[in-house]
């Protein structure tokens, strides 16, 4: 396993960490890097380009001259694509350039990108991104102590408000989380700065031989017994000295007139 030094924000060595060989020491696959970079760039395209066709340009729709007898070529509209200021034929239309990329290709490209950065000695592991202030100037001074390059990709796991505010106004500096890290961003920036938590997260998520989580079997639960029916309560005894009144039946109504 490759071993790299862990530095603090002052650039001083504070320890060492072992990197996963399957993630940071994998064979660099140029084809996967090309496919992942092409996929990222295609997703960044706005796709808002548009040209006007014959029915959208301004101009009258009348026929300019009669069909025959003038000796000139026949023409039906001033908005014809053959004429100046006419419509455009087969021009670009608004579209979405993004497409689906298999997950295995994306993960393989990310392993290749991380391995390439480590082989080029452009990967640095930081102990923690504990910034005292959110000022951009303070982060610029910190990056100068680490390497001094203007193009850097910062990878931090968890919420860090000071780092987010300090890095968003620096040209050539980008902040990303381990779960959204893209191979194109790793290749684009000169220096890759990872926190210890981000290294552990990437080593676990990108390990191709990690065992799947086994869901324990759920034992069947016997149905609960039905509660016994309660016996009807006896009717309250009649009050003393007051006999119960008998109900008299109403006489049936006779059918017919009258």
GROMACS .gro file of C-alpha atoms in nm:
model
  258
    1UNK     CA    1   0.000   0.000   0.000
    2UNK     CA    2   0.130   0.350  -0.079
    3UNK     CA    3   0.214   0.560   0.226
    4UNK     CA    4   0.190   0.940   0.214
    5UNK     CA    5   0.264   1.211   0.467
    6UNK     CA    6  -0.015   1.394   0.648
    7UNK     CA    7   0.043   1.768   0.689
    8UNK     CA    8  -0.137   2.039   0.880
    9UNK     CA    9  -0.249   2.375   0.741
   10UNK     CA   10   0.097   2.519   0.807
   11UNK     CA   11   0.257   2.261   0.577
   12UNK     CA   12   0.430   2.070   0.859
   13UNK     CA   13   0.429   1.691   0.872
   14UNK     CA   14   0.214   1.550   1.152
   15UNK     CA   15   0.198   1.181   1.056
   16UNK     CA   16   0.152   0.925   0.780
   17UNK     CA   17  -0.143   0.741   0.633
   18UNK     CA   18  -0.171   0.427   0.421
   19UNK     CA   19  -0.376   0.459   0.104
   20UNK     CA   20  -0.576   0.174  -0.044
   21UNK     CA   21  -0.379   0.010  -0.323
   22UNK     CA   22  -0.696  -0.071  -0.522
   23UNK     CA   23  -0.802   0.296  -0.521
   24UNK     CA   24  -0.482   0.504  -0.522
   25UNK     CA   25  -0.247   0.249  -0.680
   26UNK     CA   26  -0.461   0.120  -0.965
   27UNK     CA   27  -0.350   0.101  -1.327
   28UNK     CA   28  -0.424   0.424  -1.514
   29UNK     CA   29  -0.676   0.360  -1.791
   30UNK     CA   30  -0.659   0.640  -2.047
   31UNK     CA   31  -0.976   0.527  -2.223
   32UNK     CA   32  -1.186   0.554  -1.906
   33UNK     CA   33  -1.041   0.898  -1.834
   34UNK     CA   34  -1.133   1.014  -2.185
   35UNK     CA   35  -1.489   0.880  -2.160
   36UNK     CA   36  -1.544   1.036  -1.816
   37UNK     CA   37  -1.402   1.373  -1.925
   38UNK     CA   38  -1.615   1.376  -2.239
   39UNK     CA   39  -1.924   1.291  -2.032
   40UNK     CA   40  -1.853   1.577  -1.788
   41UNK     CA   41  -1.796   1.833  -2.063
   42UNK     CA   42  -2.110   1.728  -2.248
   43UNK     CA   43  -2.312   1.779  -1.932
   44UNK     CA   44  -2.179   2.135  -1.894
   45UNK     CA   45  -2.307   2.247  -2.234
   46UNK     CA   46  -2.611   2.474  -2.214
   47UNK     CA   47  -2.758   2.363  -2.546
   48UNK     CA   48  -2.944   2.693  -2.597
   49UNK     CA   49  -2.818   2.760  -2.952
   50UNK     CA   50  -3.094   2.841  -3.201
   51UNK     CA   51  -3.131   2.968  -3.558
   52UNK     CA   52  -3.446   3.092  -3.732
   53UNK     CA   53  -3.590   2.896  -4.020
   54UNK     CA   54  -3.799   3.024  -4.310
   55UNK     CA   55  -4.117   3.053  -4.104
   56UNK     CA   56  -3.952   3.253  -3.822
   57UNK     CA   57  -3.759   3.532  -3.998
   58UNK     CA   58  -3.927   3.866  -4.064
   59UNK     CA   59  -4.059   3.945  -4.410
   60UNK     CA   60  -4.378   3.943  -4.617
   61UNK     CA   61  -4.519   3.617  -4.744
   62UNK     CA   62  -4.637   3.742  -5.082
   63UNK     CA   63  -4.500   3.619  -5.410
   64UNK     CA   64  -4.252   3.876  -5.545
   65UNK     CA   65  -4.339   3.836  -5.918
   66UNK     CA   66  -4.545   3.608  -6.132
   67UNK     CA   67  -4.434   3.255  -6.197
   68UNK     CA   68  -4.381   3.278  -6.574
   69UNK     CA   69  -4.309   3.538  -6.837
   70UNK     CA   70  -4.045   3.750  -6.665
   71UNK     CA   71  -3.737   3.553  -6.766
   72UNK     CA   72  -3.617   3.543  -6.407
   73UNK     CA   73  -3.596   3.249  -6.173
   74UNK     CA   74  -3.918   3.162  -5.998
   75UNK     CA   75  -3.936   3.272  -5.635
   76UNK     CA   76  -4.212   3.230  -5.380
   77UNK     CA   77  -4.101   3.430  -5.075
   78UNK     CA   78  -3.849   3.692  -4.969
   79UNK     CA   79  -3.774   3.472  -4.667
   80UNK     CA   80  -3.623   3.197  -4.883
   81UNK     CA   81  -3.298   3.045  -4.748
   82UNK     CA   82  -3.136   3.130  -5.085
   83UNK     CA   83  -3.182   3.500  -5.024
   84UNK     CA   84  -2.995   3.739  -4.795
   85UNK     CA   85  -3.165   3.772  -4.456
   86UNK     CA   86  -3.360   3.457  -4.530
   87UNK     CA   87  -3.414   3.160  -4.305
   88UNK     CA   88  -3.150   2.901  -4.214
   89UNK     CA   89  -3.188   2.541  -4.327
   90UNK     CA   90  -3.099   2.258  -4.086
   91UNK     CA   91  -2.965   2.499  -3.824
   92UNK     CA   92  -2.902   2.405  -3.460
   93UNK     CA   93  -3.196   2.369  -3.222
   94UNK     CA   94  -3.207   2.370  -2.840
   95UNK     CA   95  -3.111   2.026  -2.711
   96UNK     CA   96  -2.971   1.844  -2.410
   97UNK     CA   97  -2.617   1.718  -2.464
   98UNK     CA   98  -2.596   1.509  -2.146
   99UNK     CA   99  -2.619   1.131  -2.159
  100UNK     CA  100  -2.603   0.840  -1.919
  101UNK     CA  101  -2.265   0.689  -1.835
  102UNK     CA  102  -2.235   0.344  -1.674
  103UNK     CA  103  -2.145   0.366  -1.307
  104UNK     CA  104  -1.859   0.117  -1.342
  105UNK     CA  105  -1.690   0.338  -1.603
  106UNK     CA  106  -1.721   0.646  -1.381
  107UNK     CA  107  -1.580   0.468  -1.074
  108UNK     CA  108  -1.296   0.316  -1.277
  109UNK     CA  109  -1.209   0.656  -1.421
  110UNK     CA  110  -1.204   0.807  -1.071
  111UNK     CA  111  -0.961   0.537  -0.951
  112UNK     CA  112  -0.738   0.606  -1.251
  113UNK     CA  113  -0.745   0.982  -1.188
  114UNK     CA  114  -0.655   0.944  -0.819
  115UNK     CA  115  -0.377   0.697  -0.902
  116UNK     CA  116  -0.237   0.932  -1.167
  117UNK     CA  117  -0.226   1.223  -0.921
  118UNK     CA  118  -0.046   1.010  -0.664
  119UNK     CA  119   0.205   0.885  -0.922
  120UNK     CA  120   0.278   1.244  -1.028
  121UNK     CA  121   0.323   1.346  -0.660
  122UNK     CA  122   0.043   1.600  -0.688
  123UNK     CA  123  -0.171   1.456  -0.408
  124UNK     CA  124  -0.154   1.594  -0.055
  125UNK     CA  125  -0.336   1.468   0.254
  126UNK     CA  126  -0.434   1.738   0.505
  127UNK     CA  127  -0.501   1.656   0.868
  128UNK     CA  128  -0.821   1.866   0.887
  129UNK     CA  129  -0.966   2.177   0.725
  130UNK     CA  130  -1.000   2.372   1.049
  131UNK     CA  131  -1.003   2.735   0.937
  132UNK     CA  132  -1.033   3.010   1.196
  133UNK     CA  133  -1.195   3.254   0.955
  134UNK     CA  134  -1.393   3.254   0.634
  135UNK     CA  135  -1.171   3.517   0.470
  136UNK     CA  136  -1.036   3.436   0.124
  137UNK     CA  137  -0.696   3.590   0.198
  138UNK     CA  138  -0.637   3.347   0.487
  139UNK     CA  139  -0.711   3.045   0.267
  140UNK     CA  140  -0.483   3.180  -0.006
  141UNK     CA  141  -0.198   3.203   0.244
  142UNK     CA  142  -0.271   2.847   0.361
  143UNK     CA  143  -0.259   2.710   0.007
  144UNK     CA  144   0.070   2.890  -0.052
  145UNK     CA  145   0.217   2.712   0.252
  146UNK     CA  146   0.100   2.372   0.125
  147UNK     CA  147   0.232   2.393  -0.231
  148UNK     CA  148   0.191   2.735  -0.384
  149UNK     CA  149  -0.005   2.632  -0.693
  150UNK     CA  150  -0.300   2.845  -0.800
  151UNK     CA  151  -0.503   2.552  -0.938
  152UNK     CA  152  -0.615   2.323  -0.656
  153UNK     CA  153  -0.905   2.087  -0.586
  154UNK     CA  154  -1.006   2.071  -0.220
  155UNK     CA  155  -1.190   1.760  -0.103
  156UNK     CA  156  -1.352   1.774   0.240
  157UNK     CA  157  -1.601   1.538   0.404
  158UNK     CA  158  -1.876   1.696   0.608
  159UNK     CA  159  -2.003   2.051   0.639
  160UNK     CA  160  -1.736   2.322   0.667
  161UNK     CA  161  -1.885   2.669   0.633
  162UNK     CA  162  -1.559   2.862   0.662
  163UNK     CA  163  -1.391   2.653   0.392
  164UNK     CA  164  -1.692   2.689   0.164
  165UNK     CA  165  -1.704   3.067   0.194
  166UNK     CA  166  -1.326   3.115   0.168
  167UNK     CA  167  -1.280   2.895  -0.142
  168UNK     CA  168  -1.569   3.007  -0.361
  169UNK     CA  169  -1.404   3.339  -0.457
  170UNK     CA  170  -1.059   3.198  -0.544
  171UNK     CA  171  -0.979   3.158  -0.912
  172UNK     CA  172  -0.868   2.806  -0.997
  173UNK     CA  173  -0.974   2.665  -0.657
  174UNK     CA  174  -1.274   2.435  -0.623
  175UNK     CA  175  -1.427   2.259  -0.324
  176UNK     CA  176  -1.592   1.917  -0.365
  177UNK     CA  177  -1.728   1.643  -0.143
  178UNK     CA  178  -1.606   1.281  -0.178
  179UNK     CA  179  -1.947   1.155  -0.293
  180UNK     CA  180  -1.964   1.404  -0.584
  181UNK     CA  181  -1.599   1.396  -0.688
  182UNK     CA  182  -1.559   1.383  -1.069
  183UNK     CA  183  -1.258   1.247  -1.263
  184UNK     CA  184  -1.255   1.555  -1.488
  185UNK     CA  185  -1.213   1.787  -1.187
  186UNK     CA  186  -0.925   1.575  -1.055
  187UNK     CA  187  -0.745   1.593  -1.391
  188UNK     CA  188  -0.821   1.961  -1.448
  189UNK     CA  189  -0.656   2.093  -1.130
  190UNK     CA  190  -0.282   2.074  -1.070
  191UNK     CA  191  -0.296   1.990  -0.698
  192UNK     CA  192  -0.536   1.755  -0.516
  193UNK     CA  193  -0.580   1.826  -0.144
  194UNK     CA  194  -0.766   1.556   0.050
  195UNK     CA  195  -0.860   1.553   0.415
  196UNK     CA  196  -0.811   1.236   0.622
  197UNK     CA  197  -1.188   1.183   0.641
  198UNK     CA  198  -1.218   1.221   0.263
  199UNK     CA  199  -0.943   0.961   0.208
  200UNK     CA  200  -1.126   0.712   0.430
  201UNK     CA  201  -1.454   0.781   0.250
  202UNK     CA  202  -1.300   0.737  -0.096
  203UNK     CA  203  -1.115   0.420   0.008
  204UNK     CA  204  -1.443   0.263   0.121
  205UNK     CA  205  -1.666   0.375  -0.167
  206UNK     CA  206  -1.420   0.305  -0.451
  207UNK     CA  207  -1.291  -0.032  -0.329
  208UNK     CA  208  -1.394  -0.279  -0.605
  209UNK     CA  209  -1.373  -0.581  -0.374
  210UNK     CA  210  -1.578  -0.451  -0.085
  211UNK     CA  211  -1.829  -0.700   0.048
  212UNK     CA  212  -2.196  -0.611   0.012
  213UNK     CA  213  -2.396  -0.547   0.324
  214UNK     CA  214  -2.582  -0.864   0.422
  215UNK     CA  215  -2.937  -0.798   0.536
  216UNK     CA  216  -3.026  -1.024   0.831
  217UNK     CA  217  -3.316  -1.263   0.787
  218UNK     CA  218  -3.638  -1.154   0.946
  219UNK     CA  219  -3.802  -1.427   1.157
  220UNK     CA  220  -4.174  -1.483   1.111
  221UNK     CA  221  -4.384  -1.351   1.395
  222UNK     CA  222  -4.681  -1.563   1.505
  223UNK     CA  223  -5.015  -1.382   1.488
  224UNK     CA  224  -5.148  -1.263   1.820
  225UNK     CA  225  -5.432  -1.463   1.979
  226UNK     CA  226  -5.779  -1.314   1.945
  227UNK     CA  227  -5.917  -1.174   2.271
  228UNK     CA  228  -6.203  -1.371   2.432
  229UNK     CA  229  -6.551  -1.225   2.393
  230UNK     CA  230  -6.679  -1.050   2.701
  231UNK     CA  231  -7.007  -1.177   2.851
  232UNK     CA  232  -7.301  -0.943   2.826
  233UNK     CA  233  -7.360  -0.752   3.148
  234UNK     CA  234  -7.695  -0.834   3.319
  235UNK     CA  235  -7.966  -0.576   3.283
  236UNK     CA  236  -8.011  -0.340   3.569
  237UNK     CA  237  -8.288  -0.443   3.803
  238UNK     CA  238  -8.607  -0.240   3.795
  239UNK     CA  239  -8.633   0.031   4.050
  240UNK     CA  240  -8.818  -0.062   4.368
  241UNK     CA  241  -9.183   0.051   4.391
  242UNK     CA  242  -9.212   0.137   4.022
  243UNK     CA  243  -9.338  -0.155   3.810
  244UNK     CA  244  -9.234  -0.155   3.449
  245UNK     CA  245  -9.498  -0.012   3.216
  246UNK     CA  246  -9.629  -0.244   2.949
  247UNK     CA  247  -9.607  -0.125   2.593
  248UNK     CA  248  -9.947  -0.116   2.415
  249UNK     CA  249  -9.957  -0.200   2.048
  250UNK     CA  250 -10.091   0.070   1.820
  251UNK     CA  251 -10.406  -0.020   1.621
  252UNK     CA  252 -10.338  -0.093   1.256
  253UNK     CA  253 -10.467   0.164   1.008
  254UNK     CA  254 -10.740   0.048   0.775
  255UNK     CA  255 -10.671   0.075   0.409
  256UNK     CA  256 -10.922   0.232   0.183
  257UNK     CA  257 -11.112   0.557   0.135
  258UNK     CA  258 -11.239   0.759   0.414
   0.00000   0.00000   0.00000
